[in-house]
mmCIF file of C-alpha atoms and ligand atoms in Angstrom:
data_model
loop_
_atom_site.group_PDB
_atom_site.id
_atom_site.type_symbol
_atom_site.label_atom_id
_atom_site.label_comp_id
_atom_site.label_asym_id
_atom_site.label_seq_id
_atom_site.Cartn_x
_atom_site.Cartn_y
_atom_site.Cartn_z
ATOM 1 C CA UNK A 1 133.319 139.731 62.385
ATOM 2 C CA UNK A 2 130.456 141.006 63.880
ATOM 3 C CA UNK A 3 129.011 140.655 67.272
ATOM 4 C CA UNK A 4 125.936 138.436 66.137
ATOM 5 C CA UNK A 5 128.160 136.334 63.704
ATOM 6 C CA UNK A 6 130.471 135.525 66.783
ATOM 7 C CA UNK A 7 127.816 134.537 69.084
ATOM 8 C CA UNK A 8 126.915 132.296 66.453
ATOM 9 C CA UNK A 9 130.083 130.796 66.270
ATOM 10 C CA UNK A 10 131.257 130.712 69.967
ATOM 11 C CA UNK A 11 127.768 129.017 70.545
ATOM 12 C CA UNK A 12 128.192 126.166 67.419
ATOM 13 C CA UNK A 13 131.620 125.509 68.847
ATOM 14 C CA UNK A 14 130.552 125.251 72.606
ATOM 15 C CA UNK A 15 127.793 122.718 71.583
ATOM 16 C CA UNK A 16 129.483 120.746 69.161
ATOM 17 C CA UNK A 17 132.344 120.274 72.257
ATOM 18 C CA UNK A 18 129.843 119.498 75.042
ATOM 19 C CA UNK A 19 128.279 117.015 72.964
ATOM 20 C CA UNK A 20 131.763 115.380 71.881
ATOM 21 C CA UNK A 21 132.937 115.538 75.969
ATOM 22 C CA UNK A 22 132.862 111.788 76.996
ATOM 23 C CA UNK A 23 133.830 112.161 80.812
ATOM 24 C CA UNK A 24 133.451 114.321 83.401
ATOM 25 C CA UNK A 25 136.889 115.799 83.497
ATOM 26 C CA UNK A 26 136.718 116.812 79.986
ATOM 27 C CA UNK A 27 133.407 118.249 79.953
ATOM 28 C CA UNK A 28 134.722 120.151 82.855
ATOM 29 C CA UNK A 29 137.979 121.678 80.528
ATOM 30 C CA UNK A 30 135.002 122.542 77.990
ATOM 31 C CA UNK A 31 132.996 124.727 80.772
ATOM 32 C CA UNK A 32 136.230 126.566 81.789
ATOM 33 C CA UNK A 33 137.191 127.295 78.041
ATOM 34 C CA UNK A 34 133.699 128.443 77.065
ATOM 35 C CA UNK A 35 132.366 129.800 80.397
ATOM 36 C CA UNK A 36 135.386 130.310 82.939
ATOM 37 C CA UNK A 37 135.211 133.525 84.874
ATOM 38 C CA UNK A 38 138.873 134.540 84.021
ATOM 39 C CA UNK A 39 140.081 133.463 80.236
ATOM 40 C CA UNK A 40 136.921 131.868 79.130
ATOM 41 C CA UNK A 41 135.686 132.711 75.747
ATOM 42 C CA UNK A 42 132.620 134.287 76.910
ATOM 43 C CA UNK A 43 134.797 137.430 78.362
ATOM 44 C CA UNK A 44 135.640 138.039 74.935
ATOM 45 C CA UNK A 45 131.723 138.065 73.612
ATOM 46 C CA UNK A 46 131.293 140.576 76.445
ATOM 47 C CA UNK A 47 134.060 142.642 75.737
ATOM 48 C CA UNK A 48 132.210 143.015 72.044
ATOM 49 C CA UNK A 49 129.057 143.661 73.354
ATOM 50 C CA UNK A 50 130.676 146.596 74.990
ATOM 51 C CA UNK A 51 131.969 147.872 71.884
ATOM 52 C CA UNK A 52 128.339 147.834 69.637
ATOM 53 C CA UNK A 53 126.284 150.447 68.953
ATOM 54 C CA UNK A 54 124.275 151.842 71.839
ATOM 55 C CA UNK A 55 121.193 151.914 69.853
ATOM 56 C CA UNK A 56 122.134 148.076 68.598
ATOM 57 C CA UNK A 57 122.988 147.099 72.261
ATOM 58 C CA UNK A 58 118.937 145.592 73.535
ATOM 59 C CA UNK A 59 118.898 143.110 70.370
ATOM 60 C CA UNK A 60 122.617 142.078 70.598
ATOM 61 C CA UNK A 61 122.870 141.689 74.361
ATOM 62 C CA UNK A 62 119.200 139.556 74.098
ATOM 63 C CA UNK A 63 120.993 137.711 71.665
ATOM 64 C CA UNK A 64 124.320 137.163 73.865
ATOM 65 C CA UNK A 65 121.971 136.447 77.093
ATOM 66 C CA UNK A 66 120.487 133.131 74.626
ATOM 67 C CA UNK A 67 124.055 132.165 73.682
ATOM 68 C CA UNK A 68 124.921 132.106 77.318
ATOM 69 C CA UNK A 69 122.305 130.076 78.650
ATOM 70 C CA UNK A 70 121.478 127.845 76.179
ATOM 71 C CA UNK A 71 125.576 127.031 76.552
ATOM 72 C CA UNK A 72 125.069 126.547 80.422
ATOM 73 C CA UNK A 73 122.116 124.420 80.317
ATOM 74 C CA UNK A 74 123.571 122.355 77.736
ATOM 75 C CA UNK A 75 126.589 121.878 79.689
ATOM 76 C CA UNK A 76 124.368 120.788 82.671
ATOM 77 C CA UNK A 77 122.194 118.187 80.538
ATOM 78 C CA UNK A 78 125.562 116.564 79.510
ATOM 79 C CA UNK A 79 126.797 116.492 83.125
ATOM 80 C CA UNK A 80 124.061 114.811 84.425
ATOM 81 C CA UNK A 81 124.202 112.188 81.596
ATOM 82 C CA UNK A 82 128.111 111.752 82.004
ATOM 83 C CA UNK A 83 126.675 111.453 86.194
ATOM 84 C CA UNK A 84 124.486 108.758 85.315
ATOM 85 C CA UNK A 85 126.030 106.310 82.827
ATOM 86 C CA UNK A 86 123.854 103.337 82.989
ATOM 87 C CA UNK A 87 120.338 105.607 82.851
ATOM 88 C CA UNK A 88 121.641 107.043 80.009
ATOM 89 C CA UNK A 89 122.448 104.001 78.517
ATOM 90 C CA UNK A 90 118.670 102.783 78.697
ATOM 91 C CA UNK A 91 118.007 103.791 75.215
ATOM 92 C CA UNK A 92 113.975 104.966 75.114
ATOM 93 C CA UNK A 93 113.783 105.462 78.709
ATOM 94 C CA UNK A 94 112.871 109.098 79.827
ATOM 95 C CA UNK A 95 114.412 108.990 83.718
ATOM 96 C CA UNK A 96 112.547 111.819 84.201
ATOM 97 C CA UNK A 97 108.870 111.159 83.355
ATOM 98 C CA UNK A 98 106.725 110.707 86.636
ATOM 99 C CA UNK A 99 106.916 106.579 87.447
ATOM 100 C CA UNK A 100 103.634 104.636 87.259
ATOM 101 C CA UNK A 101 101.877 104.864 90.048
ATOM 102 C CA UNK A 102 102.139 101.272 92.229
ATOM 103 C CA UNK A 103 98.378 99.688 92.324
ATOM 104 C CA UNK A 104 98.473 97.129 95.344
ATOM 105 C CA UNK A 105 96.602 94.385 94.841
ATOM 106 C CA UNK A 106 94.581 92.566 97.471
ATOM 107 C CA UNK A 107 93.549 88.606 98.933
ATOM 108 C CA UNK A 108 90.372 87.161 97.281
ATOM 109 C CA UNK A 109 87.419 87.754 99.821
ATOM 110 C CA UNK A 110 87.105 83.881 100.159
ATOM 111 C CA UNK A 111 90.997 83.877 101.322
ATOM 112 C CA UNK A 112 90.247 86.718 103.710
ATOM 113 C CA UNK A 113 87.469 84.496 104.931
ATOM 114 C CA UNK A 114 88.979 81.247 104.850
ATOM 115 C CA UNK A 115 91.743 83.258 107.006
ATOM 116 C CA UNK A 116 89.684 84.637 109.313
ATOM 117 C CA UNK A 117 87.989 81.228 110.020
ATOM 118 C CA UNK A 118 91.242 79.064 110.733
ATOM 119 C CA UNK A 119 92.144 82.790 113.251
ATOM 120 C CA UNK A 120 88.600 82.320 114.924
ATOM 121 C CA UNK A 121 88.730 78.534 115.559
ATOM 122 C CA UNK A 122 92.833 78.680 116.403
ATOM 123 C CA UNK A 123 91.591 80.928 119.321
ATOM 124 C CA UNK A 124 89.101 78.290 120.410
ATOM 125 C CA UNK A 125 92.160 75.697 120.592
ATOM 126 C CA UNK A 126 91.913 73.918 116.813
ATOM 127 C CA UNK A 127 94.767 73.316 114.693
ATOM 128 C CA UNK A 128 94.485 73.275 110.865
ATOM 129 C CA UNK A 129 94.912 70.044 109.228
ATOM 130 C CA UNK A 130 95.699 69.595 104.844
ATOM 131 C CA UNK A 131 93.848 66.645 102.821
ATOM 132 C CA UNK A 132 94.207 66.233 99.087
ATOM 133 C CA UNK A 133 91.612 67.466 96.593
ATOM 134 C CA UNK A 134 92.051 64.314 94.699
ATOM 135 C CA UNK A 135 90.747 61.542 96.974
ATOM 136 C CA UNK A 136 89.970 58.110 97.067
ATOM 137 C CA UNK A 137 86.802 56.270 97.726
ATOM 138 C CA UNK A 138 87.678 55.037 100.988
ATOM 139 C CA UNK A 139 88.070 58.049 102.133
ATOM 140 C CA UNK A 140 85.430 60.099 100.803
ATOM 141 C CA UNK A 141 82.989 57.407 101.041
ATOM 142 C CA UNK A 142 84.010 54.131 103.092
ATOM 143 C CA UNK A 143 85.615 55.020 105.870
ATOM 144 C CA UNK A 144 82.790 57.693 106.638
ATOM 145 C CA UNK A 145 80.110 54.987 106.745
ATOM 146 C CA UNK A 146 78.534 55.558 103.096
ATOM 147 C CA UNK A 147 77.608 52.484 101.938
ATOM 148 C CA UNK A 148 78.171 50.985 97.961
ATOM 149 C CA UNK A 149 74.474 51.884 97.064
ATOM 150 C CA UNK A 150 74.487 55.290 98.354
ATOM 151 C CA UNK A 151 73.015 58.063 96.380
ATOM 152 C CA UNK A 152 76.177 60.111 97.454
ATOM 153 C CA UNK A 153 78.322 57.301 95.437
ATOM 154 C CA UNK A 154 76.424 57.745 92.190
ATOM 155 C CA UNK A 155 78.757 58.540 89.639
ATOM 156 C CA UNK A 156 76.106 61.443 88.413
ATOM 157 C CA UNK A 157 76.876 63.301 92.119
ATOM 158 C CA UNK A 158 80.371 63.218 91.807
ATOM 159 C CA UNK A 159 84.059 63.521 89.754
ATOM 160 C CA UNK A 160 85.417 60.155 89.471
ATOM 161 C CA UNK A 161 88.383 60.816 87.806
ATOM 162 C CA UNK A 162 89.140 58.051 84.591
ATOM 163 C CA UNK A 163 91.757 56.538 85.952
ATOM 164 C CA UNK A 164 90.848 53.156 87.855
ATOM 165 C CA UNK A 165 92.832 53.932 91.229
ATOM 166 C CA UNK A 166 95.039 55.825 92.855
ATOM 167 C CA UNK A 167 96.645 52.485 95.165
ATOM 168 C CA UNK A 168 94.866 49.399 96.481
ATOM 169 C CA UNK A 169 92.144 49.611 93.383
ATOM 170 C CA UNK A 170 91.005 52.387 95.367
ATOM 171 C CA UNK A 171 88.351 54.534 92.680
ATOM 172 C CA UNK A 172 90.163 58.260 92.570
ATOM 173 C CA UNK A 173 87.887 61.182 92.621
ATOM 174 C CA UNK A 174 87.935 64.769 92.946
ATOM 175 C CA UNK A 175 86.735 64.959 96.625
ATOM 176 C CA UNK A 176 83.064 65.645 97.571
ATOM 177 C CA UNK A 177 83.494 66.803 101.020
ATOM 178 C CA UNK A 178 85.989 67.857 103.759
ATOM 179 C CA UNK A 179 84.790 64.775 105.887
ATOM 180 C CA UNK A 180 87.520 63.074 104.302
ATOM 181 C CA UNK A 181 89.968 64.961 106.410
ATOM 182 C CA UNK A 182 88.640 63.476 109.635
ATOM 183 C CA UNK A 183 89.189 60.463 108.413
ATOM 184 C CA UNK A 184 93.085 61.389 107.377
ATOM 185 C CA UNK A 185 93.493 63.025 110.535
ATOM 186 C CA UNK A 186 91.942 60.030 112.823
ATOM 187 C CA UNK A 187 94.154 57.464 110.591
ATOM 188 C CA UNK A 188 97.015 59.098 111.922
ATOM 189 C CA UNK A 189 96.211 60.591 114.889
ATOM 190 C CA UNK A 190 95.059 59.242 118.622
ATOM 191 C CA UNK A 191 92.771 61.770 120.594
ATOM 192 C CA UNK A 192 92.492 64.182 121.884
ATOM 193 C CA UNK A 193 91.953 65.802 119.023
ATOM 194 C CA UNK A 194 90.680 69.150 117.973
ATOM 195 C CA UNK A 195 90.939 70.495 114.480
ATOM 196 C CA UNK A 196 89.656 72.317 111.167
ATOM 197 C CA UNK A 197 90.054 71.648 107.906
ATOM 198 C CA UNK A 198 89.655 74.425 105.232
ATOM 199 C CA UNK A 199 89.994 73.677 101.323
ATOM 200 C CA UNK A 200 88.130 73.036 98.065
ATOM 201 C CA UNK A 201 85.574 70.411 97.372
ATOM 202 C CA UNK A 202 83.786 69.269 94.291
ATOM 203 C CA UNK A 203 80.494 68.536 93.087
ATOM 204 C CA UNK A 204 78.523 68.150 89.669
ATOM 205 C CA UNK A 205 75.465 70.407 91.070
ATOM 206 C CA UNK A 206 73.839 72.518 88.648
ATOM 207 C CA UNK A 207 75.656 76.263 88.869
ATOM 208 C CA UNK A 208 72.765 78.818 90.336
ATOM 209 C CA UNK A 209 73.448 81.695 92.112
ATOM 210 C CA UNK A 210 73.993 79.903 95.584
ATOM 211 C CA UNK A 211 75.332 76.504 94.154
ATOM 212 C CA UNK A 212 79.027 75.904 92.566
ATOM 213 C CA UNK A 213 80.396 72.678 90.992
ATOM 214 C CA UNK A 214 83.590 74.353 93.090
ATOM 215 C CA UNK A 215 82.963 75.564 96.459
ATOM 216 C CA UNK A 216 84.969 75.550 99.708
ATOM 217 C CA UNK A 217 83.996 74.016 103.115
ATOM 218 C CA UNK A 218 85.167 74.173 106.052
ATOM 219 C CA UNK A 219 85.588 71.073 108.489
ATOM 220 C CA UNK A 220 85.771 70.675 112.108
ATOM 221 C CA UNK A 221 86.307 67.721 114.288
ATOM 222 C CA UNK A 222 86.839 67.112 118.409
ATOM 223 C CA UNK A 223 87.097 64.085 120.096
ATOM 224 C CA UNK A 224 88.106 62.590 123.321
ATOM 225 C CA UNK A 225 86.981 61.126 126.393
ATOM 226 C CA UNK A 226 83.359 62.623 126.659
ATOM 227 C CA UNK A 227 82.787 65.621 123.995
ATOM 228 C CA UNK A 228 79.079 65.849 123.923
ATOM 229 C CA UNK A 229 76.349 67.845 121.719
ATOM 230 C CA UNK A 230 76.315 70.612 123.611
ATOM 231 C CA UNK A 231 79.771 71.092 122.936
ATOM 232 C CA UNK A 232 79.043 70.775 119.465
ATOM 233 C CA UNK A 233 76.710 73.635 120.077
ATOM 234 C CA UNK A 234 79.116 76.059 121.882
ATOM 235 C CA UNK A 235 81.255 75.913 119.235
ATOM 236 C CA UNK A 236 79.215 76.811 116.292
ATOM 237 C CA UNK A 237 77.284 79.369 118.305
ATOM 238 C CA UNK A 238 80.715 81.139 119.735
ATOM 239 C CA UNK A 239 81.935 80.597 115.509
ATOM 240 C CA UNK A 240 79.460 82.596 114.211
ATOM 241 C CA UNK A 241 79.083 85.191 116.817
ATOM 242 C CA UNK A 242 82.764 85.836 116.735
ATOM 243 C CA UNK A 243 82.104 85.868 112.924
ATOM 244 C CA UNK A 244 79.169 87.795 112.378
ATOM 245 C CA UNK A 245 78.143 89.472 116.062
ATOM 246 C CA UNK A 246 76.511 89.073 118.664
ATOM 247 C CA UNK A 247 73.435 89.154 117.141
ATOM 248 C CA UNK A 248 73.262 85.776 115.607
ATOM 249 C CA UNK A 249 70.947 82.779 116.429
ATOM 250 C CA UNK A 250 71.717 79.320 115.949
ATOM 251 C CA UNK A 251 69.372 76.738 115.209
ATOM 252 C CA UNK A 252 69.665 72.927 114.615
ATOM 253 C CA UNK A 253 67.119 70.975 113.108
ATOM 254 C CA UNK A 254 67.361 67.105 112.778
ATOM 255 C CA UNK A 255 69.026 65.741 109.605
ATOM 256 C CA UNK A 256 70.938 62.591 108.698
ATOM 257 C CA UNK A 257 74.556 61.794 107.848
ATOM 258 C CA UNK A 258 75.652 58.556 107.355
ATOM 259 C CA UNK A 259 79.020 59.358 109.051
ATOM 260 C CA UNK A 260 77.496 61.499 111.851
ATOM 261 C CA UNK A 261 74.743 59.982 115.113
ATOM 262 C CA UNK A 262 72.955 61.618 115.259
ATOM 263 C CA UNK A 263 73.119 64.392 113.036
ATOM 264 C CA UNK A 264 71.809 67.934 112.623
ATOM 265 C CA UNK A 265 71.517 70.658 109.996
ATOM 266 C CA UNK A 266 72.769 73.542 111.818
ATOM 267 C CA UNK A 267 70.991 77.307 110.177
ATOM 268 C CA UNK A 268 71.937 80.835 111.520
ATOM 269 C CA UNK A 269 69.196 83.757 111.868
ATOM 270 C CA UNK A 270 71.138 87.120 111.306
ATOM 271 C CA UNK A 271 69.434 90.325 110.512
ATOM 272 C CA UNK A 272 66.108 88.286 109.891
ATOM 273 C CA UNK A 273 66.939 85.386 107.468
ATOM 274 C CA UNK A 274 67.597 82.148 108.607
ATOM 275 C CA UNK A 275 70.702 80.215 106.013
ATOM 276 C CA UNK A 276 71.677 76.638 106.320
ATOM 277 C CA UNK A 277 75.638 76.449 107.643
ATOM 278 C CA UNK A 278 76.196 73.194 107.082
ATOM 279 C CA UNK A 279 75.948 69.628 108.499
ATOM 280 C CA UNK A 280 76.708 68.645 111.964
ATOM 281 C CA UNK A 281 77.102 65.432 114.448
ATOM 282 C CA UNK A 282 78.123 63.116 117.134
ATOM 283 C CA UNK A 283 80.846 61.161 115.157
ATOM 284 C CA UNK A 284 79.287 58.131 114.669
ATOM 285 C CA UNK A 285 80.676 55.182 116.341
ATOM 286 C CA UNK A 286 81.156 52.869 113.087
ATOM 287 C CA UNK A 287 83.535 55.901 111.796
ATOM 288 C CA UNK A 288 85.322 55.756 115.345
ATOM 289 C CA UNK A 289 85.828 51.748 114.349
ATOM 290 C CA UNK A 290 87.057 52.279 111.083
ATOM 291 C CA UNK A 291 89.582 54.716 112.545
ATOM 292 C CA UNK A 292 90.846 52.249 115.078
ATOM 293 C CA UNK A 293 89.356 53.860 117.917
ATOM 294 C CA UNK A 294 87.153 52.126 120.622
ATOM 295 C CA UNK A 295 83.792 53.744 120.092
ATOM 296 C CA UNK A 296 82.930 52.919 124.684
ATOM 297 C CA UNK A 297 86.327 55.227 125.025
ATOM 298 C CA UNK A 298 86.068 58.209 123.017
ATOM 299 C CA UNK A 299 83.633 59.902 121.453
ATOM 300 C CA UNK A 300 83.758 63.436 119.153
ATOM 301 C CA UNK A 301 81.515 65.837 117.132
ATOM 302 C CA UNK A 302 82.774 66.778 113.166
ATOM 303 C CA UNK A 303 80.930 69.868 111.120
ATOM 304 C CA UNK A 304 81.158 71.092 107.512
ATOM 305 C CA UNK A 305 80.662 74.366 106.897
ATOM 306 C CA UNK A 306 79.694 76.114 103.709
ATOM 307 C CA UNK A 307 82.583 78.969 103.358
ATOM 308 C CA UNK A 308 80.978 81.123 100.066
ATOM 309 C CA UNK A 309 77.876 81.063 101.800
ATOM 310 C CA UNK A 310 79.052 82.890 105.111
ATOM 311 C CA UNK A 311 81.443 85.259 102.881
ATOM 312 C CA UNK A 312 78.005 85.826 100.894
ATOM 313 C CA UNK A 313 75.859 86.621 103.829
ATOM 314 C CA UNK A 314 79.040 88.958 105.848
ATOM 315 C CA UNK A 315 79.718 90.946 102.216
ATOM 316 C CA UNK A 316 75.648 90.955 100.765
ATOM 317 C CA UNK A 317 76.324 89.034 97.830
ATOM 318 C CA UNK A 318 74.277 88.223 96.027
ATOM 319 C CA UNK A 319 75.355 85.710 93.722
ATOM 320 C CA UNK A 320 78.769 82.811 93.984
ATOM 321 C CA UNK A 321 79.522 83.264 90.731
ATOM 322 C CA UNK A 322 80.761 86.449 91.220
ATOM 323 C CA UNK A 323 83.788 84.884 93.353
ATOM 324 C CA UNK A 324 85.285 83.426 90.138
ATOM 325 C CA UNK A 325 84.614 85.864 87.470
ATOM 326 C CA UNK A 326 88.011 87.519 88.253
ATOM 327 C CA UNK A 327 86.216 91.051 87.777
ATOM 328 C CA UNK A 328 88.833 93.421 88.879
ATOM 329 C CA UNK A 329 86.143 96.039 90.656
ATOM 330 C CA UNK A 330 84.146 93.331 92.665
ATOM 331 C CA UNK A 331 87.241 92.025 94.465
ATOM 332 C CA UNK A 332 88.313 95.300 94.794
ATOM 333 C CA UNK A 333 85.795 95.914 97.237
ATOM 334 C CA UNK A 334 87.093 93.873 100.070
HETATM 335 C C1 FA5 B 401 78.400 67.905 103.879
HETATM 336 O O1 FA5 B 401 79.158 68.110 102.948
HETATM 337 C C2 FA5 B 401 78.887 67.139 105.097
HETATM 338 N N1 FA5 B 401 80.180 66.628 104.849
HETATM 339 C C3 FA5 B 401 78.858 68.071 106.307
HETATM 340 C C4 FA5 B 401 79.121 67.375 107.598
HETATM 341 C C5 FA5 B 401 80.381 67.368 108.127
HETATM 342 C C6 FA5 B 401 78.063 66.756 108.273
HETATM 343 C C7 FA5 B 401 80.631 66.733 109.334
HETATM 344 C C8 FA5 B 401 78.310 66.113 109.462
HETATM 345 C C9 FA5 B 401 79.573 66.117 109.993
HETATM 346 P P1 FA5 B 401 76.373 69.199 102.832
HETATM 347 O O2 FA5 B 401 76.329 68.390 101.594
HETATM 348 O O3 FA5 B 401 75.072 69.584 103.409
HETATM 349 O O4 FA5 B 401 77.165 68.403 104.011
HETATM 350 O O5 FA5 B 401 77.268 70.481 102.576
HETATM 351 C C10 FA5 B 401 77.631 71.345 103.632
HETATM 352 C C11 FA5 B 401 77.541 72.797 103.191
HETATM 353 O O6 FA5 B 401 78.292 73.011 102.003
HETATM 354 C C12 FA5 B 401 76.135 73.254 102.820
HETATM 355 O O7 FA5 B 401 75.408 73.625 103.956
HETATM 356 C C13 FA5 B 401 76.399 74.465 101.959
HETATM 357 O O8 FA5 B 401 76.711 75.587 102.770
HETATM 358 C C14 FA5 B 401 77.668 74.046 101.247
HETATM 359 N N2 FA5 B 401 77.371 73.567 99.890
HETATM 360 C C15 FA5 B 401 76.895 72.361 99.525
HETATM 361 N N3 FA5 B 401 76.773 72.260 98.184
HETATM 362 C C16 FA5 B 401 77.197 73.451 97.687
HETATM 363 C C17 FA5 B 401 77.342 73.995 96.360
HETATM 364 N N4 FA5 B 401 77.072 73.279 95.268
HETATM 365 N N5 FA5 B 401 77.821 75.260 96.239
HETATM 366 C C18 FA5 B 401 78.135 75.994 97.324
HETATM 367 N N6 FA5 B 401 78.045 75.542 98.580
HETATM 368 C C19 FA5 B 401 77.566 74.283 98.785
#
């Protein structure tokens, strides 16, 4: 046999053994018969290619180097397999492509707001309180002084939900307003008291770039012995400085709320515009009643806040719809 011929068949053999090796030890018997130093069969390839032609000797010994390696890189390809039963296993998985890289995903600005709110007023002393999103009228409308006959109460302003009640033929609706966490909190609760309340609230407004029929608000409400307007004040005026910078005015202009005596609008001038933050009050005493409190003992302030219209103003957007469009490279912004 010639040398070529029995490269050929040394390297058919040596393949056709590495592939049938199922374990380490025997793949290991394989390497020393094909490739051991001392009686492997490559020492007798070499001892051919001593004996060809000088002239021959480039194109056979090319031809015994490629018999040699692709031997010993076979035999490390099986080894690592053999090393690494369950990868191997994985039928269709390539272990050793690069892996995908990890893309990290991140909290909805109005979380990071709504976040940075309850962090802001916890420093100022107020603890977060939870209400329901579906309410009853008593809550979102009785208890807060709005009478049968208010326009707030029409059924066009709000999302009464079909069924009759929830308990006590109480009408069940999807709420229209935080206030009905003072009320909750109040039921349950004897002063001092000093919390916010952060959530969603409904409302069948026409959708507009500053409007939403879902929006979040946030609530406040203090009360004890004598907590006065100008408390009210400090408050909103330390909020939104802590919020936005020092460079924020606060206005309040007269308003009316049926739950709040009296009440105010409160609006915030930053970088030149003046937005509306929400409504604002002395608690008024018929709420106090309802509660069980004695109007001559305590007294308190409550605010609602509108949260997508800070976020808005902080971020520059420009419109609220873009908070629920779920577009990938808006939210990835914040
Ligand atoms: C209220 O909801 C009162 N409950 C606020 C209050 C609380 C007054 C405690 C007194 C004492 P108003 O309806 O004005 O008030 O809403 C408050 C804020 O919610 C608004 O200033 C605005 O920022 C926001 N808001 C109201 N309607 C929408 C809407 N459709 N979309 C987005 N934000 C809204």
């Amino acid at each position: 046999m010639d040398a070529i011929s029995a490269f050929s068949t040394y390297e058919r053999e040596a393949l056709e053994a590495i592939e049938s090796a199922d374990s380490v030890d025997t793949l290991e018997a394989v390497r020393i018969e094909f490739l051991g130093k001392k009686k492997g069969r490559l020492r007798d390839l070499q001892k051919l290619l001593g004996q060809v032609d000088p002239a021959e000797r480039p194109v056979v010994g090319q031809r015994f180097n490629e018999v040699k390696n692709r031997v010993g890189e076979r035999l490390d390809e099986r080894k690592n397999q053999l090393d690494r039963p369950e990868e191997s296993s994985l039928t269709g998985l390539d272990i050793t492509l690069p892996g995908t890289p990890v893309r990290l995903g991140r909290r909805h600005p109005l979380t990071q707001t709504i976040d940075e709110f309850k962090d802001i007023m916890g420093r100022f002393g107020f603890t977060v309180a939870d209400g329901p999103e579906i309410e009853d009228d008593f809550h979102n409308f009785v208890a807060l002084n709005i009478p049968e006959d208010h326009p707030a109460r029409d059924p066009l302003e709000n999302f009464y939900l079909a069924a009759a009640s929830i308990a006590n033929d109480r009408q069940a609706l999807l709420r229209s307003q935080t206030s009905t966490v003072q009320i909750r909190v109040m039921e349950q609760t004897k002063p001092p008291i000093r919390i916010v309340s952060v959530g969603r609230v409904y409302r069948p407004d026409t959708i507009d770039a500053t409007h939403s029929c879902m929006f979040h608000q946030m609530e406040g409400l203090m009360v004890g012995d004598s907590v006065t307007m100008a408390e009210l004040k400090t408050v909103l005026h330390l909020f939104a400085t802590t919020y936005l910078g020092e460079d924020v005015q606060i206005r309040f202009r007269p308003s009316f709320f049926p739950f709040t005596e009296p009440s105010v609008e409160v609006d915030m001038n930053w970088h030149g515009n003046w937005i509306e933050l929400g409504g604002a009050g002395m608690v008024d005493p018929n709420v106090l009643t309802a509660v069980g409190y004695d109007p001559e003992q305590v007294s308190g302030f409550a605010f609602g806040l509108g949260i997508e219209r800070f976020c808005m103003r902080r971020h520059h957007i420009t419109d609220i719809r873009r908070f629920i469009e779920n577009d990938v490279q808006f939210l990835s912004q914040f």
